[in-house]
Coordinates of C-alpha atoms in Angstrom, one line a residue:
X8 CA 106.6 69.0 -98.9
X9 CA 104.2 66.0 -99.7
X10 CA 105.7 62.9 -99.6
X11 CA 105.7 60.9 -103.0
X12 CA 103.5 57.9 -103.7
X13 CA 105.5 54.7 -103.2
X14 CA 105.1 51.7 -104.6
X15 CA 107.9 48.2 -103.3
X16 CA 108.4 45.8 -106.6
X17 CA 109.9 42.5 -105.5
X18 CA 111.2 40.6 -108.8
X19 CA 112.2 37.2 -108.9
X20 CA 115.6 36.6 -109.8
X21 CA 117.3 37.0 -113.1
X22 CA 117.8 39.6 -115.8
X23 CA 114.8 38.9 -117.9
X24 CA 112.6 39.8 -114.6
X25 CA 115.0 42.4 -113.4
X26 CA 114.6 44.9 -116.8
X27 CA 110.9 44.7 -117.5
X28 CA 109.9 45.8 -113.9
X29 CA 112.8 48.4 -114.3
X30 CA 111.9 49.4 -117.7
X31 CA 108.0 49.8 -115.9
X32 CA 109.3 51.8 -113.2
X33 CA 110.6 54.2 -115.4
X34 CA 107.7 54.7 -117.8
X35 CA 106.0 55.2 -114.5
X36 CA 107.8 57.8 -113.1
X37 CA 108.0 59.1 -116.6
X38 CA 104.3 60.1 -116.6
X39 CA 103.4 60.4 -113.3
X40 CA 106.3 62.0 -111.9
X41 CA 104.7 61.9 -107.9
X42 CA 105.4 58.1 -107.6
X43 CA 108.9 56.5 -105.9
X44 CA 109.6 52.7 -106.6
X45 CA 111.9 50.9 -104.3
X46 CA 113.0 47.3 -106.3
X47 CA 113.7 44.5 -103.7
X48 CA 115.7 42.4 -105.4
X49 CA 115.9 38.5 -104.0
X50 CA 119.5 37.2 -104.9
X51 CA 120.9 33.7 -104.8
X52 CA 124.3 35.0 -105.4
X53 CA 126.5 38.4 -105.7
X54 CA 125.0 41.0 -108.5
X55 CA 125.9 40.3 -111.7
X56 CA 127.6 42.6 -113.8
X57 CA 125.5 43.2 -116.0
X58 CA 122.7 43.9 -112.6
X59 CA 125.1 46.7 -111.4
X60 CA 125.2 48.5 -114.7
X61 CA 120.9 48.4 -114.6
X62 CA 121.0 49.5 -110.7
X63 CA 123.6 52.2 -110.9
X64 CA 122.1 54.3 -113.6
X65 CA 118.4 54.0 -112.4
X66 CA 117.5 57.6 -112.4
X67 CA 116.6 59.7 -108.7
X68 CA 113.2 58.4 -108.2
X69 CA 113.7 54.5 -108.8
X70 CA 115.9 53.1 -105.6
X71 CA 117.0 49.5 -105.5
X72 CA 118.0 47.5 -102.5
X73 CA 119.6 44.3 -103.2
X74 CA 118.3 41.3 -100.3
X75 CA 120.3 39.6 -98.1
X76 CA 122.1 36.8 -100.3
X77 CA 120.1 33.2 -99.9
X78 CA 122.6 30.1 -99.4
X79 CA 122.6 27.9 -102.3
X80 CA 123.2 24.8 -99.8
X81 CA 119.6 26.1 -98.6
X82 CA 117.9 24.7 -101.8
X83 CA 117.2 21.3 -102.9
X84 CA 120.2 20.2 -106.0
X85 CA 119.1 19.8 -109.0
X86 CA 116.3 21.7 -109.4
X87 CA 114.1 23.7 -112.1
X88 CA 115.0 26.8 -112.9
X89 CA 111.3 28.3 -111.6
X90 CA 111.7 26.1 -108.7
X91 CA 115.0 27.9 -107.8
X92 CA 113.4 31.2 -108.4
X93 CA 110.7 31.0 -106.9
X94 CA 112.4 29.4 -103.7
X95 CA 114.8 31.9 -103.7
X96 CA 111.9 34.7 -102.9
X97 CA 110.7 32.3 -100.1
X98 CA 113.6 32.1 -98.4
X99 CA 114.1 35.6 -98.6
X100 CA 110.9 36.4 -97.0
X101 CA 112.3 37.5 -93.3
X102 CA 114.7 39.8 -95.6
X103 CA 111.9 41.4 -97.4
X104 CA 109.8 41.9 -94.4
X105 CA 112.7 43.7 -92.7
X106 CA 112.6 46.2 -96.0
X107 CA 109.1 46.6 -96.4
X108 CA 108.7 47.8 -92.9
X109 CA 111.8 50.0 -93.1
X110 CA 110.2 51.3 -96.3
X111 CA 106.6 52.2 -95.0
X112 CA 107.7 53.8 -91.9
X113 CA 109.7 56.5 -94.1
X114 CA 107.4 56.3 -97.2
X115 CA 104.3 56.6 -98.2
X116 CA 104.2 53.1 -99.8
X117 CA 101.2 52.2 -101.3
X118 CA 101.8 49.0 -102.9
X119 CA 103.3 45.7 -103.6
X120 CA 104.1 44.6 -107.1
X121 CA 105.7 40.6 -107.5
X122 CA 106.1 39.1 -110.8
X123 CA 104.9 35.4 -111.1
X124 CA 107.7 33.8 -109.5
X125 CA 107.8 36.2 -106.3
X126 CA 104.6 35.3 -105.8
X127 CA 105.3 34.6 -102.1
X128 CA 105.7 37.8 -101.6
X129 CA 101.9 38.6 -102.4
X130 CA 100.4 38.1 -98.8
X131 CA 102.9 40.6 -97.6
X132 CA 100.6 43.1 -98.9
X133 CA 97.8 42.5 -96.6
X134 CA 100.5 42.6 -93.4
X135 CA 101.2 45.9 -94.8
X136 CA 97.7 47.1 -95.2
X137 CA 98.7 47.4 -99.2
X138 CA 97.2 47.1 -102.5
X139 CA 98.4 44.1 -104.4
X140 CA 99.6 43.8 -108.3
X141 CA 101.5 40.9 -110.1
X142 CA 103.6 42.2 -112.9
X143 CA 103.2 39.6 -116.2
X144 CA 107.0 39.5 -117.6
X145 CA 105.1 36.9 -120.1
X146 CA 102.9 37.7 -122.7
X147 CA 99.1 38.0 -122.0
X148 CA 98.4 34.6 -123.6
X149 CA 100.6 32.7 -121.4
X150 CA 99.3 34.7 -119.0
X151 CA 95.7 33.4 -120.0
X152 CA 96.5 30.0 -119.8
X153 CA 98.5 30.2 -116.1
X154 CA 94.7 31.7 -114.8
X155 CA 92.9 28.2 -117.0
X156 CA 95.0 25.5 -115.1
X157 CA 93.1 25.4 -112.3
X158 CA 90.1 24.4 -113.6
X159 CA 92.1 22.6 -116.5
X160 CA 93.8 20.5 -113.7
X161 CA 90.4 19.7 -112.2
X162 CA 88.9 18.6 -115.3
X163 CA 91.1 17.1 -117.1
X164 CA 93.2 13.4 -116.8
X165 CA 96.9 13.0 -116.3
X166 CA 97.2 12.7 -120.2
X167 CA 97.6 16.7 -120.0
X168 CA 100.4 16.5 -118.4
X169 CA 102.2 12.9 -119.8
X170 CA 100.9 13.4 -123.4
X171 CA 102.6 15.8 -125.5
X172 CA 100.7 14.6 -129.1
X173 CA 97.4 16.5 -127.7
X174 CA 96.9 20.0 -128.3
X175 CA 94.4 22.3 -125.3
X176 CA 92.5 24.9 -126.2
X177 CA 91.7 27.8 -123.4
X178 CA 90.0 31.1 -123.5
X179 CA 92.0 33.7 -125.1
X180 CA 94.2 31.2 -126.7
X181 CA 93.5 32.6 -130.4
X182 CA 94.7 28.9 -131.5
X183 CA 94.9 25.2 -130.0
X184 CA 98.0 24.5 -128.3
X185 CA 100.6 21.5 -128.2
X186 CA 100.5 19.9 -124.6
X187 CA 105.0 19.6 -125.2
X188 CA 104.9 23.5 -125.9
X189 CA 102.8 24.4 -122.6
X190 CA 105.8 25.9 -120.1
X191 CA 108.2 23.9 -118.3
X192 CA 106.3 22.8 -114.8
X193 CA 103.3 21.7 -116.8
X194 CA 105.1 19.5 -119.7
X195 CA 108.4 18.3 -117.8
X196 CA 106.7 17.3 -114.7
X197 CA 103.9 15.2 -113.8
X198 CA 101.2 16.4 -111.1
X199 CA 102.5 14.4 -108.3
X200 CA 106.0 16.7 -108.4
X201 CA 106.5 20.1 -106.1
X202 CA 107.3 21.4 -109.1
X203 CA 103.8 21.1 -111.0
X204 CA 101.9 22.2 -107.7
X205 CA 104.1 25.0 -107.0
X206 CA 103.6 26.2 -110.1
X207 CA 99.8 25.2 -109.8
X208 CA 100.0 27.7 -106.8
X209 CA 101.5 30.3 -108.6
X210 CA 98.7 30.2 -111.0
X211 CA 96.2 30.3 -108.5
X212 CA 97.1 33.2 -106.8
X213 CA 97.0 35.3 -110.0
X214 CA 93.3 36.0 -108.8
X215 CA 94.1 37.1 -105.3
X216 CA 95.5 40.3 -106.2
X217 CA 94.3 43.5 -106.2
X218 CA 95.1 43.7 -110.3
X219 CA 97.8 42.2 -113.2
X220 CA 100.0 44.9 -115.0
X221 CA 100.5 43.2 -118.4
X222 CA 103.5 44.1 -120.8
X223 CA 101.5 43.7 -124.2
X224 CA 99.0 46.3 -125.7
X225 CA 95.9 45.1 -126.3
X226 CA 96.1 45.2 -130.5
X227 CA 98.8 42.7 -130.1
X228 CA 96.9 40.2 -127.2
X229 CA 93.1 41.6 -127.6
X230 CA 91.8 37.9 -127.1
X231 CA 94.1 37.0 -124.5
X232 CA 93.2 40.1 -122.4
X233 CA 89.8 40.2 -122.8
X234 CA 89.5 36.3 -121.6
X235 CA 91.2 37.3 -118.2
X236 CA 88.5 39.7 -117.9
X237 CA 86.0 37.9 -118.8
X238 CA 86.7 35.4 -116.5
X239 CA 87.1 37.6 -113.7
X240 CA 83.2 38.8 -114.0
X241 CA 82.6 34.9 -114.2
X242 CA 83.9 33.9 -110.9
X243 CA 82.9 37.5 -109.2
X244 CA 79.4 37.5 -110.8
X245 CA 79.9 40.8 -112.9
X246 CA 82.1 42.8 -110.8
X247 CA 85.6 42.4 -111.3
X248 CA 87.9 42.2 -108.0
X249 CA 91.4 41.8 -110.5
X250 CA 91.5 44.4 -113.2
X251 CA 93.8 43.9 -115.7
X252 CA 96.2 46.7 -116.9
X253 CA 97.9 46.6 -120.3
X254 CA 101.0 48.6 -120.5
X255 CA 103.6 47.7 -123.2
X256 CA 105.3 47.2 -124.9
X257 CA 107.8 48.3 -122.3
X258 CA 111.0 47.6 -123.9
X259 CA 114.7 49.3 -123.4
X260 CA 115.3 52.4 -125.3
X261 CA 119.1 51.3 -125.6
X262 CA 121.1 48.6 -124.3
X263 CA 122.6 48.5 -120.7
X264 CA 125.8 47.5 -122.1
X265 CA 128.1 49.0 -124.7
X266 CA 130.5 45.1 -125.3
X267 CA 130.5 44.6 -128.7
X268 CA 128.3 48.0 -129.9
X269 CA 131.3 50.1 -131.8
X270 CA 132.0 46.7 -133.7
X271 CA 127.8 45.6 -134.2
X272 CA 127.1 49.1 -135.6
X273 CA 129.7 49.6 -137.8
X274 CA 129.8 46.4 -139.4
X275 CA 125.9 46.9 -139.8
X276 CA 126.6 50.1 -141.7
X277 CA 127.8 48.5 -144.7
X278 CA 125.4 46.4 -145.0
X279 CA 122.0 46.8 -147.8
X280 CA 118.6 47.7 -145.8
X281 CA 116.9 44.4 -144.6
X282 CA 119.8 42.0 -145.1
X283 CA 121.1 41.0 -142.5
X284 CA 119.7 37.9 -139.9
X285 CA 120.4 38.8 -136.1
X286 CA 120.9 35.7 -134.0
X287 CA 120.4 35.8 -130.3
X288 CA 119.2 33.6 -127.5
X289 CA 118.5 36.4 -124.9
X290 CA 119.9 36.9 -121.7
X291 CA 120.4 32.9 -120.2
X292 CA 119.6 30.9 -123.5
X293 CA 122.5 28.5 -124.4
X294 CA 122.4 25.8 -126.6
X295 CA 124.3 22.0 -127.0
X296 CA 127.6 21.7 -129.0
X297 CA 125.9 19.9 -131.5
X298 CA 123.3 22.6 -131.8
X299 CA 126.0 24.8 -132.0
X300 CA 127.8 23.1 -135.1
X301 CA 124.4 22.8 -136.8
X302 CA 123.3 26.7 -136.8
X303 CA 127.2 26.9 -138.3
X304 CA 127.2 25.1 -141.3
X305 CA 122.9 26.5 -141.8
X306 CA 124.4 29.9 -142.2
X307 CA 126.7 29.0 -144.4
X308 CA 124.3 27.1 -146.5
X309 CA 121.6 30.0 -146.4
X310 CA 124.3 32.4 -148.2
X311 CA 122.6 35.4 -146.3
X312 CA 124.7 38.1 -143.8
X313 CA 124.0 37.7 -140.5
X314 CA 124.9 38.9 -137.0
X315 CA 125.6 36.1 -134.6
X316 CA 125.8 36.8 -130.5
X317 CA 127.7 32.7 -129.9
X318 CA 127.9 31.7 -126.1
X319 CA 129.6 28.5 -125.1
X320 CA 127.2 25.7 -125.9
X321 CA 125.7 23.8 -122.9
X322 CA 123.4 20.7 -122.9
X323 CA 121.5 23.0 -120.1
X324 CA 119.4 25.5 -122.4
X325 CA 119.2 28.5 -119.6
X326 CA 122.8 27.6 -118.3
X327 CA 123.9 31.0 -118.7
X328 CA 121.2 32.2 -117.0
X329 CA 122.5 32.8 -113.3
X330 CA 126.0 32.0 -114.0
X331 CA 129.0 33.9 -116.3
X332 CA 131.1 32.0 -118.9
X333 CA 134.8 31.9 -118.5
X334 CA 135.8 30.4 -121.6
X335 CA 135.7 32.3 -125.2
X336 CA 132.8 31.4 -127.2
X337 CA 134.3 31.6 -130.6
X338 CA 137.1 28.6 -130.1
X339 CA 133.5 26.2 -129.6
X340 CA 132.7 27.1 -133.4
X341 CA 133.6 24.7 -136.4
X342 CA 136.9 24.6 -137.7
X343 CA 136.9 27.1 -140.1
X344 CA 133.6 28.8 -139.9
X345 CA 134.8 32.1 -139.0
X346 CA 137.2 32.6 -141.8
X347 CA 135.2 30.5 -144.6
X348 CA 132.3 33.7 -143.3
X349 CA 134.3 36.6 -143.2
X350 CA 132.3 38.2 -145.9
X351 CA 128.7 37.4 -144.8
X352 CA 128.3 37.7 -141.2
X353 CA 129.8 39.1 -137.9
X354 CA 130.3 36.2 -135.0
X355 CA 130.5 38.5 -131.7
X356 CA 131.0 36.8 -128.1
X357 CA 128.5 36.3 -125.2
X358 CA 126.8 40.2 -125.9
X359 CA 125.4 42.1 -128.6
X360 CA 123.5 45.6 -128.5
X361 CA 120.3 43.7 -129.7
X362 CA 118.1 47.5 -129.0
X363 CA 120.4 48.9 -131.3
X364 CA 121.0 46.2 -133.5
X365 CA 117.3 45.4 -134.1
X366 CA 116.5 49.1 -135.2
X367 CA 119.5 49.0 -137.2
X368 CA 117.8 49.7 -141.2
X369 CA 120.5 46.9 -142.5
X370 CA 118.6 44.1 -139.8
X371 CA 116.1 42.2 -141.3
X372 CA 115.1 39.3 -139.8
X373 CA 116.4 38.3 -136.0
X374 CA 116.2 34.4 -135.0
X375 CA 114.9 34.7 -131.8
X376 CA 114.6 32.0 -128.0
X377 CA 111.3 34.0 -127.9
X378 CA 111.6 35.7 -124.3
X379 CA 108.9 37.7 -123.9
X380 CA 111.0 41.0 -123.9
X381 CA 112.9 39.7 -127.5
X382 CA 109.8 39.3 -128.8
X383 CA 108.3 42.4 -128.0
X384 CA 111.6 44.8 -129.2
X385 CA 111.0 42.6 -132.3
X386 CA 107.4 43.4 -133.1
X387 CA 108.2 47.2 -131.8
X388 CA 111.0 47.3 -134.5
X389 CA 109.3 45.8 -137.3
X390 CA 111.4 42.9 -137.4
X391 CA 110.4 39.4 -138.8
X392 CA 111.7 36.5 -136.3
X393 CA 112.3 32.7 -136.4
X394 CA 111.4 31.4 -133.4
X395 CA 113.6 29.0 -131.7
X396 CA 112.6 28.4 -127.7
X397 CA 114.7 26.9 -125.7
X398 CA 112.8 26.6 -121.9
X399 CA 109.8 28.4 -119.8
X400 CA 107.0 29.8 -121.8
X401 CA 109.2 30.6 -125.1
X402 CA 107.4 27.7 -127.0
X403 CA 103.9 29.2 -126.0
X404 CA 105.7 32.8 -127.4
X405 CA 106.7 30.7 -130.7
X406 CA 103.5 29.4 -131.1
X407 CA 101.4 33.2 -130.5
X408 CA 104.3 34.9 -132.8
X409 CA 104.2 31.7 -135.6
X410 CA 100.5 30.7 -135.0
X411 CA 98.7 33.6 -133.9
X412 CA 100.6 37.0 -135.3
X413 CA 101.8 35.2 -137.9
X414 CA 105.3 37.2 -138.0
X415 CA 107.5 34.2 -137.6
X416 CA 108.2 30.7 -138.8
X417 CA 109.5 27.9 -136.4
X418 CA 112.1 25.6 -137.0
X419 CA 111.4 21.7 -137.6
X420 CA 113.0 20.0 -135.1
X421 CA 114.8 16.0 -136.3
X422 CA 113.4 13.3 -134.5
X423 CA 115.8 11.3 -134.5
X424 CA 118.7 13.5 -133.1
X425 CA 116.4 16.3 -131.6
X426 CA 118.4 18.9 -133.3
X427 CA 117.4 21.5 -135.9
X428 CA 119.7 20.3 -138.7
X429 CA 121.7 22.5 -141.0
X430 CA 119.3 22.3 -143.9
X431 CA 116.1 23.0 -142.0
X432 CA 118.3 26.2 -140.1
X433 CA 119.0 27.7 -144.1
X434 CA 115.6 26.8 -145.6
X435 CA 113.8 28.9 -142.3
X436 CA 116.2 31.5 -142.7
X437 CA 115.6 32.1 -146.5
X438 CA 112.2 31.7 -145.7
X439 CA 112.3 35.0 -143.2
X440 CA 114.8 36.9 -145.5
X441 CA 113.6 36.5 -149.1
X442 CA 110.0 35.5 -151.4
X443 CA 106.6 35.9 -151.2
X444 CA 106.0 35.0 -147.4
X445 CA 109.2 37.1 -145.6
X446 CA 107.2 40.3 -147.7
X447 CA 103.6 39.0 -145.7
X448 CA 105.4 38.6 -142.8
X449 CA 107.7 41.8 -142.7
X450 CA 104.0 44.0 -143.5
X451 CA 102.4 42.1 -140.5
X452 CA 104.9 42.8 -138.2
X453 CA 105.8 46.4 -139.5
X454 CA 101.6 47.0 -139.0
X455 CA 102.1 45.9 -135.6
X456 CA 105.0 48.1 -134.8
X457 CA 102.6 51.1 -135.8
X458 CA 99.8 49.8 -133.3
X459 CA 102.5 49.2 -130.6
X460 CA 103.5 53.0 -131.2
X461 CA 99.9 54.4 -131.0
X462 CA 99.2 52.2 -128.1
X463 CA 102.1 54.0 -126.0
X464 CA 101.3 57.7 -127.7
X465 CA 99.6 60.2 -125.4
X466 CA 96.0 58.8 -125.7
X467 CA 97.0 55.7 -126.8
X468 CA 95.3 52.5 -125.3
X469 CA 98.7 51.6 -123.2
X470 CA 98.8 55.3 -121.8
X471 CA 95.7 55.1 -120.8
X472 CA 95.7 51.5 -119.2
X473 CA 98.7 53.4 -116.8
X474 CA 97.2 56.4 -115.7
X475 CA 93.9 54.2 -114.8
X476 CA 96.5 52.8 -112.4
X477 CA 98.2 55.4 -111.6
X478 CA 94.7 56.7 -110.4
X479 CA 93.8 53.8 -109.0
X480 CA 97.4 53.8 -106.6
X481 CA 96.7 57.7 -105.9
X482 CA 93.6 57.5 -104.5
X483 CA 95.3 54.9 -101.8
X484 CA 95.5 57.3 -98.8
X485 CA 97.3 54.5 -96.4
X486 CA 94.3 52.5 -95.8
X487 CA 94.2 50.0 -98.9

């Protein structure tokens, strides 16, 4: 019997890169059944819970092997998030070797797919005699502007980096955007730091691989993608040596997890059609005390339902991120608030079926961190979002979904205290749910959940994008 096409996809660590590549994986297989993926998966600690539900119901043709465990003593304290991903691959290169060459002596492996922050990974592929592919678990506009910094660094002064009241404009970009909503390495760091040229590194590898598998569909990103392509011919004088594969939107299909689903659903059943506000901050997102209080009371002012996933607050936004909470969420909530609410909204702890919960007919609006994946099961559901980012590219998400798409509003933040007071959290919220602009808004955002569904239908544009890579992967006969 022939031996299936194999392809290795080395994620960096943490959910939000775990369940796109897996979700990919499986539309893969999906339509080209002859593929096998193997997902290396660099750890910094023991598999979450939520990880071994994912791994143990991947279906026959998707295998997982988790790396040997990296020493958190082994990284520098106090580090960035990306920093700690991204190290976290490095130091779990000897590990990944050991796999890869396990891998191709029993399979025919034909490829090496990393995400942005396994980029280390990439010059594996050449040891391996492999093609190459970076999987984007960001939008194509972030994308965009991660393949601009180079030359933006080079021609540009440190006031890019140091300040945050000037806006940059780069190819695809569809509007000008604020230097302070740029992602986390640029804005938070200044160009002297490992963590601006690491992330400068990153970026400039995106054009040493073999192609970029995009989760967006091209009536959602057309500018975005069609800059990265253009740009290509630029630098190769017509002929493209990255070609650029849109996807999406590859979303879940239900949620990995059933805490909290009985209770979601069945509240949501007695609820009208489009009344009801979901509030989640994704998979890490956690927010300050103070924060906390503030979203409170702006639901109560806002007199609209809504369905609120609470974790305990943090002053570190992506706390939750690597690490579980002990403590119950709810007892963090004003005194009072749950019974003064018992009428208008649902308060559930740490985990919400948001798959579920955003198709739901009663759901109709969903404040959002703006995580790549959040926005995209919001757009695939029809759902109009407020956008509230909280670290990484979210606030280049906001700005596309508020700025660009215009199926959002964002959030004013006080100067003075640097929260998002009570007032401004219920005029933003009656804003999404009720007049003249939630009904431009919800029609945006429902047109774009038709296109997203055409773009994944048999000849849609996203169908086609993966069989021309699928082709492309086939016609790899071992010497790539």
């Amino acid at each position: 019997m022939e031996r299936k096409t194999c392809i290795a996809m080395v994620p960096c660590p943490g959910l939000s890169h775990l369940i796109p590549i897996v979700e990919f994986s499986k539309r893969l297989i999906l339509e080209h059944p002859n593929f096998q993926v193997t997902i290396l998966i660099p750890t910094l600690g023991p598999p979450t819970p939520s990880t071994k539900e994912i791994l143990d119901t991947l279906p026959p043709s998707i295998d997982s092997t988790i790396l040997p465990q990296v020493n958190l003593q082994d990284l520098p304290p106090n580090i960035h998030l990306a920093t700690q991903m991204k190290l976290t691959v490095k130091h779990s290169l000897p590990s990944l070797q050991q796999a890869l060459t396990s891998l191709s002596s029993r399979t025919h492996l034909v490829a090496l797919v990393c995400d942005l922050f396994s980029s280390d990974a990439l010059p594996m592929a050449k040891k391996f005699n492999l093609l190459s592919y970076f999987f984007s678990t960001s939008g194509a506009t972030s994308l965009a502007f991660c393949l601009s910094l180079p030359q933006l660094d080079q021609r540009t002064t440190s006031e890019f980096i140091v300040d945050t009241t000037k806006s940059v404009k780069f190819p695809g970009c569809g509007v000008p955007f604020h230097v302070e909503d740029l992602p986390d390495p640029v804005v938070l760091f200044g160009r002297s730091t490992e963590t601006y040229k690491a992330f400068l590194r990153v970026c400039q590898r995106l054009s040493m691989a073999d192609g970029v598998i995009l989760n967006t569909f091209t009536d959602l990103e057309d500018d975005a993608i069609r800059a990265m392509e253009e740009h290509q011919r630029q630098l190769t004088n017509g002929t493209p040596c990255v070609y650029y594969y849109p996807v999406g939107p590859i979303i879940q299909t239900e949620s990995r997890s059933q805490q909290n689903e009985s209770k979601c659903i069945s509240w949501l059943e007695n609820q009208p059609k489009n009344s009801v506000l979901f509030i989640s901050f994704g998979s890490g997102g956690t927010l300050s005390h103070d924060q906390l209080n503030e979203i409170a009371f702006g639901l109560e002012l806002s007199g609209h339902k809504f369905l609120w996933v609470v974790r305990v607050p943090n002053k570190v936004s992506s706390s939750a991120y690597f690490v579980g909470q002990k403590d119950d969420p709810l007892d963090y909530l004003p005194r009072g608030f749950l019974e003064r609410v018992k009428g208008q909204g649902l308060v559930v702890p740490s985990w919400a079926p948001q798959v579920e919960v955003l198709g739901h007919k009663s759901t109709g609006g969903f404040l959002t961190h703006c995580g790549w994946s959040s926005v995209l099961e919001g757009v695939v559901h029809g759902v109009p979002m407020i956008a509230w980012p909280l670290f990484a590219e979210q606030k280049m998400n906001a700005t596309t979904i508020c700025g660009v798409l215009k199926v959002a509003v964002r959030p004013r933040v006080d100067g003075e205290s640097g929260l998002v007071k009570r007032e401004e959290v219920a005029r933003v919220i009656k804003v999404v749910m009720e007049g003249d602009e939630s009904l431009h808004m919800r029609k945006r955002v429902e047109s774009l959940s038709v296109k997203a569904a055409r773009a994944m239908s048999e000849h849609g544009s996203s169908t086609k994008a993966l069989s021309s890579l699928a082709l492309k992967l086939q016609s790899c006969n071992g010497k790539c």
